[in-house]
mmCIF file of C-alpha atoms in Angstrom:
data_model
loop_
_atom_site.group_PDB
_atom_site.id
_atom_site.type_symbol
_atom_site.label_atom_id
_atom_site.label_comp_id
_atom_site.label_asym_id
_atom_site.label_seq_id
_atom_site.Cartn_x
_atom_site.Cartn_y
_atom_site.Cartn_z
ATOM 1 C CA UNK A 1 -35.675 10.964 -37.952
ATOM 2 C CA UNK A 2 -36.336 14.453 -37.967
ATOM 3 C CA UNK A 3 -39.375 15.519 -40.114
ATOM 4 C CA UNK A 4 -38.611 12.501 -42.628
ATOM 5 C CA UNK A 5 -40.955 9.747 -43.189
ATOM 6 C CA UNK A 6 -40.186 5.961 -43.760
ATOM 7 C CA UNK A 7 -42.513 3.626 -45.475
ATOM 8 C CA UNK A 8 -42.254 -0.634 -45.396
ATOM 9 C CA UNK A 9 -43.713 -2.580 -47.949
ATOM 10 C CA UNK A 10 -44.312 -5.706 -46.675
ATOM 11 C CA UNK A 11 -45.272 -8.458 -49.126
ATOM 12 C CA UNK A 12 -47.359 -11.329 -48.371
ATOM 13 C CA UNK A 13 -47.928 -14.300 -50.447
ATOM 14 C CA UNK A 14 -52.059 -16.012 -50.182
ATOM 15 C CA UNK A 15 -50.551 -19.564 -51.233
ATOM 16 C CA UNK A 16 -50.212 -21.716 -48.199
ATOM 17 C CA UNK A 17 -46.890 -22.816 -49.831
ATOM 18 C CA UNK A 18 -45.305 -19.345 -47.909
ATOM 19 C CA UNK A 19 -47.048 -19.162 -45.191
ATOM 20 C CA UNK A 20 -43.536 -19.472 -43.154
ATOM 21 C CA UNK A 21 -42.159 -16.545 -45.599
ATOM 22 C CA UNK A 22 -45.556 -14.679 -45.194
ATOM 23 C CA UNK A 23 -45.428 -15.160 -41.450
ATOM 24 C CA UNK A 24 -41.861 -14.265 -41.103
ATOM 25 C CA UNK A 25 -42.288 -11.126 -43.414
ATOM 26 C CA UNK A 26 -45.294 -9.750 -40.686
ATOM 27 C CA UNK A 27 -43.034 -10.675 -37.737
ATOM 28 C CA UNK A 28 -40.334 -8.477 -39.472
ATOM 29 C CA UNK A 29 -42.676 -5.450 -40.334
ATOM 30 C CA UNK A 30 -44.040 -5.502 -36.805
ATOM 31 C CA UNK A 31 -40.714 -4.935 -35.313
ATOM 32 C CA UNK A 32 -39.360 -2.354 -37.687
ATOM 33 C CA UNK A 33 -42.679 -0.116 -37.121
ATOM 34 C CA UNK A 34 -42.002 -0.131 -33.326
ATOM 35 C CA UNK A 35 -38.333 1.747 -34.169
ATOM 36 C CA UNK A 36 -38.345 5.695 -32.862
ATOM 37 C CA UNK A 37 -35.381 7.354 -34.014
ATOM 38 C CA UNK A 38 -33.789 10.527 -31.928
ATOM 39 C CA UNK A 39 -32.540 12.917 -34.133
ATOM 40 C CA UNK A 40 -29.421 14.609 -33.624
ATOM 41 C CA UNK A 41 -28.316 18.115 -34.803
ATOM 42 C CA UNK A 42 -24.816 17.621 -36.280
ATOM 43 C CA UNK A 43 -23.133 20.748 -36.144
ATOM 44 C CA UNK A 44 -19.350 21.529 -36.628
ATOM 45 C CA UNK A 45 -16.994 21.932 -34.040
ATOM 46 C CA UNK A 46 -16.709 25.775 -34.142
ATOM 47 C CA UNK A 47 -20.692 25.949 -34.123
ATOM 48 C CA UNK A 48 -20.826 23.534 -31.420
ATOM 49 C CA UNK A 49 -18.975 26.153 -29.149
ATOM 50 C CA UNK A 50 -20.670 28.674 -30.343
ATOM 51 C CA UNK A 51 -23.956 27.780 -29.389
ATOM 52 C CA UNK A 52 -22.412 26.468 -25.664
ATOM 53 C CA UNK A 53 -21.081 29.909 -25.655
ATOM 54 C CA UNK A 54 -23.895 31.841 -26.279
ATOM 55 C CA UNK A 55 -26.134 29.222 -23.343
ATOM 56 C CA UNK A 56 -23.512 30.080 -21.364
ATOM 57 C CA UNK A 57 -23.809 33.906 -21.398
ATOM 58 C CA UNK A 58 -28.067 33.654 -21.605
ATOM 59 C CA UNK A 59 -27.717 31.483 -18.083
ATOM 60 C CA UNK A 60 -24.995 34.015 -16.894
ATOM 61 C CA UNK A 61 -27.583 37.119 -17.576
ATOM 62 C CA UNK A 62 -29.901 35.318 -15.924
ATOM 63 C CA UNK A 63 -27.509 35.065 -12.922
ATOM 64 C CA UNK A 64 -26.712 38.763 -13.262
ATOM 65 C CA UNK A 65 -30.408 40.112 -13.356
ATOM 66 C CA UNK A 66 -31.244 37.454 -10.179
ATOM 67 C CA UNK A 67 -28.458 39.010 -8.129
ATOM 68 C CA UNK A 68 -29.068 42.500 -9.080
ATOM 69 C CA UNK A 69 -32.671 41.833 -7.853
ATOM 70 C CA UNK A 70 -31.304 40.063 -4.916
ATOM 71 C CA UNK A 71 -29.134 43.705 -3.908
ATOM 72 C CA UNK A 72 -32.186 45.780 -4.710
ATOM 73 C CA UNK A 73 -31.290 47.158 -7.998
ATOM 74 C CA UNK A 74 -33.281 47.233 -11.084
ATOM 75 C CA UNK A 75 -32.140 43.969 -13.396
ATOM 76 C CA UNK A 76 -31.728 45.894 -16.684
ATOM 77 C CA UNK A 77 -29.624 48.853 -15.363
ATOM 78 C CA UNK A 78 -26.376 49.115 -16.188
ATOM 79 C CA UNK A 79 -23.653 50.095 -14.092
ATOM 80 C CA UNK A 80 -21.567 53.077 -15.513
ATOM 81 C CA UNK A 81 -18.766 55.467 -13.498
ATOM 82 C CA UNK A 82 -21.356 57.987 -11.399
ATOM 83 C CA UNK A 83 -24.508 56.008 -11.908
ATOM 84 C CA UNK A 84 -26.523 56.015 -9.031
ATOM 85 C CA UNK A 85 -26.610 52.503 -9.128
ATOM 86 C CA UNK A 86 -22.624 52.047 -8.487
ATOM 87 C CA UNK A 87 -23.262 54.520 -5.575
ATOM 88 C CA UNK A 88 -25.848 51.999 -4.482
ATOM 89 C CA UNK A 89 -24.198 49.199 -4.746
ATOM 90 C CA UNK A 90 -20.785 50.606 -3.376
ATOM 91 C CA UNK A 91 -23.122 51.634 -0.557
ATOM 92 C CA UNK A 92 -24.540 48.211 0.110
ATOM 93 C CA UNK A 93 -20.981 47.146 0.409
ATOM 94 C CA UNK A 94 -19.852 49.110 2.688
ATOM 95 C CA UNK A 95 -22.758 48.351 5.227
ATOM 96 C CA UNK A 96 -22.165 44.912 5.011
ATOM 97 C CA UNK A 97 -18.539 45.323 5.145
ATOM 98 C CA UNK A 98 -18.698 47.428 8.534
#
């Protein structure tokens, strides 16, 4: 699997005496040729957790950006105390509430 290669050598005999063995060898080689591997990344449990958390962070950032766009805020602007974006968000909440 992955970037590795595998070579199989099938030895066949031209003698009629070994024709059955030759046929079986060719059939086995044909079946072996059709084997497909699905490589799997083997990770330590803490590495698997880190990868899952990074994926979740990426998903949440995309969701956050979409929600900001839906509210009319720029997707990258941070909401700091006293910022225009925070005041706009508060005004939007007040309009929706009442």
